[in-house]
XYZ file of C-alpha atoms in Angstrom:
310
model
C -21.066 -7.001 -18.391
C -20.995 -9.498 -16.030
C -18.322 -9.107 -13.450
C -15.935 -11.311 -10.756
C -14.725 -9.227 -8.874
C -11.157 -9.738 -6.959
C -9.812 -8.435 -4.390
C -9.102 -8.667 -0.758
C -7.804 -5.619 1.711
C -9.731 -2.238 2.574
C -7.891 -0.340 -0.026
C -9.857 -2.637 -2.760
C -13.542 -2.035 -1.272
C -13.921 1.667 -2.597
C -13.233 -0.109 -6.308
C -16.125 -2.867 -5.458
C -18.554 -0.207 -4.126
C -18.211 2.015 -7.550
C -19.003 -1.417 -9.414
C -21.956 -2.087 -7.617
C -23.281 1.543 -7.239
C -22.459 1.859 -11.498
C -25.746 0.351 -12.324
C -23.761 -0.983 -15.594
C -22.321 -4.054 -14.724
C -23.451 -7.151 -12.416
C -20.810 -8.339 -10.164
C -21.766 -11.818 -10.093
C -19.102 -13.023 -7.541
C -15.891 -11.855 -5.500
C -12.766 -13.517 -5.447
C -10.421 -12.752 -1.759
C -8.237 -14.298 -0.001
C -9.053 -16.825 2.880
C -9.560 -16.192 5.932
C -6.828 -15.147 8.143
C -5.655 -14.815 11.720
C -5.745 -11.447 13.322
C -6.102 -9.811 16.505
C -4.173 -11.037 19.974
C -6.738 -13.731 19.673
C -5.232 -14.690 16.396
C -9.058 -15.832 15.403
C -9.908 -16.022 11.987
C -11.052 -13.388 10.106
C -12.504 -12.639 6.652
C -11.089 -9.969 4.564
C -12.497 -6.500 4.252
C -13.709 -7.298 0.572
C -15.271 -10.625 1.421
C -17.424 -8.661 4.649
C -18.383 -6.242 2.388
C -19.263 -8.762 -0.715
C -21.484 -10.851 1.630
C -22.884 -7.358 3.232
C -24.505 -6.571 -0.706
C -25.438 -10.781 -0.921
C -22.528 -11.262 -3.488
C -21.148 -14.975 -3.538
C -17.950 -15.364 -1.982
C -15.111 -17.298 -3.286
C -11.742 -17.790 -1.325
C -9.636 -20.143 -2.987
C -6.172 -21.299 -1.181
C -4.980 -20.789 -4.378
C -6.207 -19.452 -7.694
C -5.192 -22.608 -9.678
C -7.773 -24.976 -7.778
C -10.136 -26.863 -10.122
C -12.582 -26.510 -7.694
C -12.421 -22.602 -7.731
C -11.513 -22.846 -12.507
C -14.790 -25.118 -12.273
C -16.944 -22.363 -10.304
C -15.189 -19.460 -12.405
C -16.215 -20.717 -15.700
C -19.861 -21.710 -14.198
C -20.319 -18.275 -13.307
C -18.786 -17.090 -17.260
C -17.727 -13.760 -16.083
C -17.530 -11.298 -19.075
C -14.289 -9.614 -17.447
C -12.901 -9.622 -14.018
C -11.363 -6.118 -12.370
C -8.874 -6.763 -10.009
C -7.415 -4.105 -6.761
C -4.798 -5.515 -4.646
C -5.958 -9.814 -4.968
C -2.730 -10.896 -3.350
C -2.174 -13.404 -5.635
C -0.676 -14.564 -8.882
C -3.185 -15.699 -11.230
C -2.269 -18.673 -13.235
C -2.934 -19.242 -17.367
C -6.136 -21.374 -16.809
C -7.896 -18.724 -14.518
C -6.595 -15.750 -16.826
C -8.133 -17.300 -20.330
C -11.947 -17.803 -18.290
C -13.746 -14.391 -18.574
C -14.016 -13.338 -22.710
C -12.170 -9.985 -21.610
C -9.352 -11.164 -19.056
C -8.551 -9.633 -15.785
C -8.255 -6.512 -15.761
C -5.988 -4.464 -12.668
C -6.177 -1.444 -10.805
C -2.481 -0.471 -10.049
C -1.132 2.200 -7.657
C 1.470 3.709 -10.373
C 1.902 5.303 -13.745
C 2.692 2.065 -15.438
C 5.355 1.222 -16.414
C 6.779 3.380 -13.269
C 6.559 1.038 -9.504
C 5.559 -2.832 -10.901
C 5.080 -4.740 -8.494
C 3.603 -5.204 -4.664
C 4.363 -1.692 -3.126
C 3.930 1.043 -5.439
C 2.602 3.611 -3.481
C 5.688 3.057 -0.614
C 7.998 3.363 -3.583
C 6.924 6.408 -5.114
C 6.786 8.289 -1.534
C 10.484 6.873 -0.395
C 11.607 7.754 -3.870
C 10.855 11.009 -3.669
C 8.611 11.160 -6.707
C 5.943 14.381 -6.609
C 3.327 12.970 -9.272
C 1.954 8.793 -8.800
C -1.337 7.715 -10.029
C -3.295 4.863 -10.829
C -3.393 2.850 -13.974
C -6.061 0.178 -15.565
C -4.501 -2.817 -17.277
C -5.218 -6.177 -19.139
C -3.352 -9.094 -16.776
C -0.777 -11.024 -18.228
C 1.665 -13.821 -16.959
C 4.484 -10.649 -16.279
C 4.525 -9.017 -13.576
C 2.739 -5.631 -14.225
C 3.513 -5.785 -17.536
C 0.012 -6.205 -19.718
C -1.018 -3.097 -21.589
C -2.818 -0.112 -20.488
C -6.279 1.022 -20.775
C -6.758 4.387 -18.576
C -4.712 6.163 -16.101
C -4.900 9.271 -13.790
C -2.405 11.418 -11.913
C -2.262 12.167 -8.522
C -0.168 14.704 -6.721
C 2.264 13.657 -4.076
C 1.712 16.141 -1.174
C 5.027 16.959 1.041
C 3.905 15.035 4.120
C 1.944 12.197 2.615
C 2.507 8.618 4.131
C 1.813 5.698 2.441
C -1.426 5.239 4.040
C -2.300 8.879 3.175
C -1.853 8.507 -0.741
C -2.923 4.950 -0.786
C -6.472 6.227 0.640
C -7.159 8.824 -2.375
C -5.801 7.032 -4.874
C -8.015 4.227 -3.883
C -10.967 6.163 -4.137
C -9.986 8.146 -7.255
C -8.988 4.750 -9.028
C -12.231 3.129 -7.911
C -13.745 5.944 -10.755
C -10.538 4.912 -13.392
C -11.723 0.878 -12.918
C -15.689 1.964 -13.249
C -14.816 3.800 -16.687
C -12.991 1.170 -17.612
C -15.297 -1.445 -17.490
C -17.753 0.968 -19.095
C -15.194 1.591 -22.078
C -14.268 -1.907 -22.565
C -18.049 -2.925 -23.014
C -18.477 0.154 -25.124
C -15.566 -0.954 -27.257
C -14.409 2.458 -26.581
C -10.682 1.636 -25.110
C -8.009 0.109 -26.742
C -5.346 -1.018 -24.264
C -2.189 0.144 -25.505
C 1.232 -1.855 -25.027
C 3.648 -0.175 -22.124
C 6.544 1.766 -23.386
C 9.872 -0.444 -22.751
C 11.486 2.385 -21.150
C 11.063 3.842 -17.440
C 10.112 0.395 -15.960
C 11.135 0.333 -12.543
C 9.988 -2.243 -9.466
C 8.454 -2.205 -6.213
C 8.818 -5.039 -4.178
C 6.709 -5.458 -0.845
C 8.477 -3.306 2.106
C 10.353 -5.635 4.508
C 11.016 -5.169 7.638
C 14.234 -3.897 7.466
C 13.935 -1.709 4.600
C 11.914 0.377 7.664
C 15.090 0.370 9.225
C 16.296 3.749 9.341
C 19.823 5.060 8.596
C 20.642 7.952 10.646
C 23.784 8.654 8.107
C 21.191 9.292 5.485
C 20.429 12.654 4.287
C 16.989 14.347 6.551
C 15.404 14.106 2.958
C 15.852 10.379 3.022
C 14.890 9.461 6.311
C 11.613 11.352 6.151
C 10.610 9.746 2.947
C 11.310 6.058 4.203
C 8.938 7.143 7.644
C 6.191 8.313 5.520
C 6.674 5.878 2.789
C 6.394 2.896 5.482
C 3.994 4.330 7.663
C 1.413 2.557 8.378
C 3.641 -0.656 7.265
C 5.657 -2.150 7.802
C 6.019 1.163 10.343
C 9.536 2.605 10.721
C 11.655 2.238 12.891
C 15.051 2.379 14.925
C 16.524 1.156 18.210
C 17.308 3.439 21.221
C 19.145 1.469 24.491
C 18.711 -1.379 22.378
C 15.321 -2.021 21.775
C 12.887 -0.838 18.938
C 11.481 2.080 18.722
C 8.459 2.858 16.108
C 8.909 5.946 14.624
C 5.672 7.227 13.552
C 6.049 11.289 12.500
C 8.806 13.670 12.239
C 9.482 16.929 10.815
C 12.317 18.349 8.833
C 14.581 21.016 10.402
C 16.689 22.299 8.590
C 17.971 24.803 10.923
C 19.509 22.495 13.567
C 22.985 21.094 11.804
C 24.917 20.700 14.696
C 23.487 17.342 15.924
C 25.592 14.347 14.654
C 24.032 11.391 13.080
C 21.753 9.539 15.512
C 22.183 12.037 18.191
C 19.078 13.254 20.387
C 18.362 16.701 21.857
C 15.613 16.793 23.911
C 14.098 20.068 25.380
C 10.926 20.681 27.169
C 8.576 20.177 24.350
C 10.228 19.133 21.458
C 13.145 16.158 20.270
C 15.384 16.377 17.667
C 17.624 13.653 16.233
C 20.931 14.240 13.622
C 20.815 12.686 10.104
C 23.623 13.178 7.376
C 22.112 16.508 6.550
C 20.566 18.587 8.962
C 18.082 17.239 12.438
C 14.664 16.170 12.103
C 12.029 16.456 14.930
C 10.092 13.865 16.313
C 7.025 14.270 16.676
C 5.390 10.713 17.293
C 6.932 7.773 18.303
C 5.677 3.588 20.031
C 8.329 2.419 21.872
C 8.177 -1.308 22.538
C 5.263 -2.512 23.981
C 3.954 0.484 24.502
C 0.921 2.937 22.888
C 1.949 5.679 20.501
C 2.886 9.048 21.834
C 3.760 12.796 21.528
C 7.744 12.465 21.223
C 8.690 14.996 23.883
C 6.374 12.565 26.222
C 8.882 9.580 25.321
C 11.734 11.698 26.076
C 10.970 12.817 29.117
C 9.868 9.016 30.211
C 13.276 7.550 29.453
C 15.684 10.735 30.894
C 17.304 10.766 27.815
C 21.059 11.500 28.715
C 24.136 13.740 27.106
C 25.340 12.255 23.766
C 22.342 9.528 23.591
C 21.495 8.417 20.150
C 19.096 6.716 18.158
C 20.241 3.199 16.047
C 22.377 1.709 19.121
């Protein structure tokens, strides 16, 4: 078939590589995002899918917005059979969807109908859940909602971040969209509708969702560091001012600590949840580089009855 391809950060590249190293399918074009700041310099700066498009000679489109008739007019020049989508960043409207002869197709993050939305991955870790995966489905005007043509399970391991997970299921889903392009050529896969039960969401991570709560249960706060690490990054405040937190350990042996409360010794830091202390074990206090926890302790001369969230 011929393919558009859309997406636009790193997680999407591995999915564009197995497309173009398939031997199948010609991806014709790429659809990203436009460029945007980054850096202290705040330059401009093209997305990882677009460097890697124009890296293989692959025209480059980066509309402001997928409803521009300049961008519809180029689409239906190029007459893609189908376009696979990983992480686009945004919504595609009626016009662009009814284009290629086989629609858009998406690689999601989740079990579908399980974590719709922007921020599966951060879900499933902060919820706790012990199997995710990736699914393949026909784009409709709901969010998340088309029906399904493949999916594959994936393992959540106990001290998985977001970024951790996110990196092999990228990989193992850039194999799930491959097959599925194959299958839907083949006329080998049927997508089949989503069940109306065990839909849940997964908005995009704000800010203060990364907030931690101390009064939580250690079970709780070490999912919502791992499920927003790298971003938005987790975090608290100690002598009022932010502190990153970066990677702690469970320990359940030390109840005695209050919520919030820090004990530092030589080499290690604990802090009290609702439950029992966690350690820290890496932490990027404001302004400053990312560091061994017992480090940060010992810079600040962390006093009796000090605690974390004030």
């Amino acid at each position: 078939m011929k393919l558009v391809f859309a997406g636009t950060p790193e997680v999407a590249v591995p999915a564009l590589d197995a497309l173009l190293a398939s031997g199948r399918h010609e991806v014709a074009a790429v659809v990203t995002r436009p460029d945007a700041p980054a850096g202290r310099g705040r330059r401009l700066v093209a997305s990882p899918v677009a460097e890697r498009a124009e890296e293989a000679g692959i025209e480059v489109l980066k509309p402001a917005k997928p409803r521009d008739p300049g961008f519809l007019e180029r689409l239906r020049e190029i007459a893609p059979d189908c376009c696979p989508v990983v992480a686009y960043g945004a919504l595609l409207p009626k016009a662009a969807l009814d284009i290629p002869a086989h629609g858009w197709v998406n690689l999601h993050f989740s079990l579908l109908p399980a974590w719709r939305g922007a921020a599966p991955v951060q879900h499933a870790i902060m919820a706790g859940d012990e199997i995710t995966g990736a699914s393949t489905f026909l784009i409709e005007e709901g969010l998340d909602s088309g029906p399904v043509y493949g999916t594959l399970t994936e393992t959540v391991r106990p001290t998985d971040t977001s970024g951790d997970l996110l990196t092999r299921l990228a990989f193992a889903g850039a194999g799930l969209l491959a097959a599925t392009m194959d299958g839907i050529e083949d006329g080998t896969l049927k997508a089949v509708p989503q069940p109306a039960e065990g839909v849940s969401l997964a908005p995009k991570v704000t800010v203060e969702d990364a907030r931690v709560d101390w009064n939580a249960p250690a079970l709780r706060v070490d999912r919502v560091v791992r499920g927003c690490t790298p971003a938005p990054g987790a975090w608290t405040t100690f002598r009022g001012e932010r502190l990153k937190l970066i990677q702690l350990a469970l320990a359940p042996d030390r109840t005695e600590l209050a919520p919030g409360r820090l004990a530092a010794g030589k080499n290690d830091v604990y802090v009290g949840t609702g439950s029992h202390a966690v350690e820290l074990l890496w932490v990027q206090a404001q302004g400053k580089k990312p560091m061994k926890a017992a480090d940060w302790a010992r810079g600040v001369r962390i006093a009796e009855g000090e605690a974390l969230g004030r």
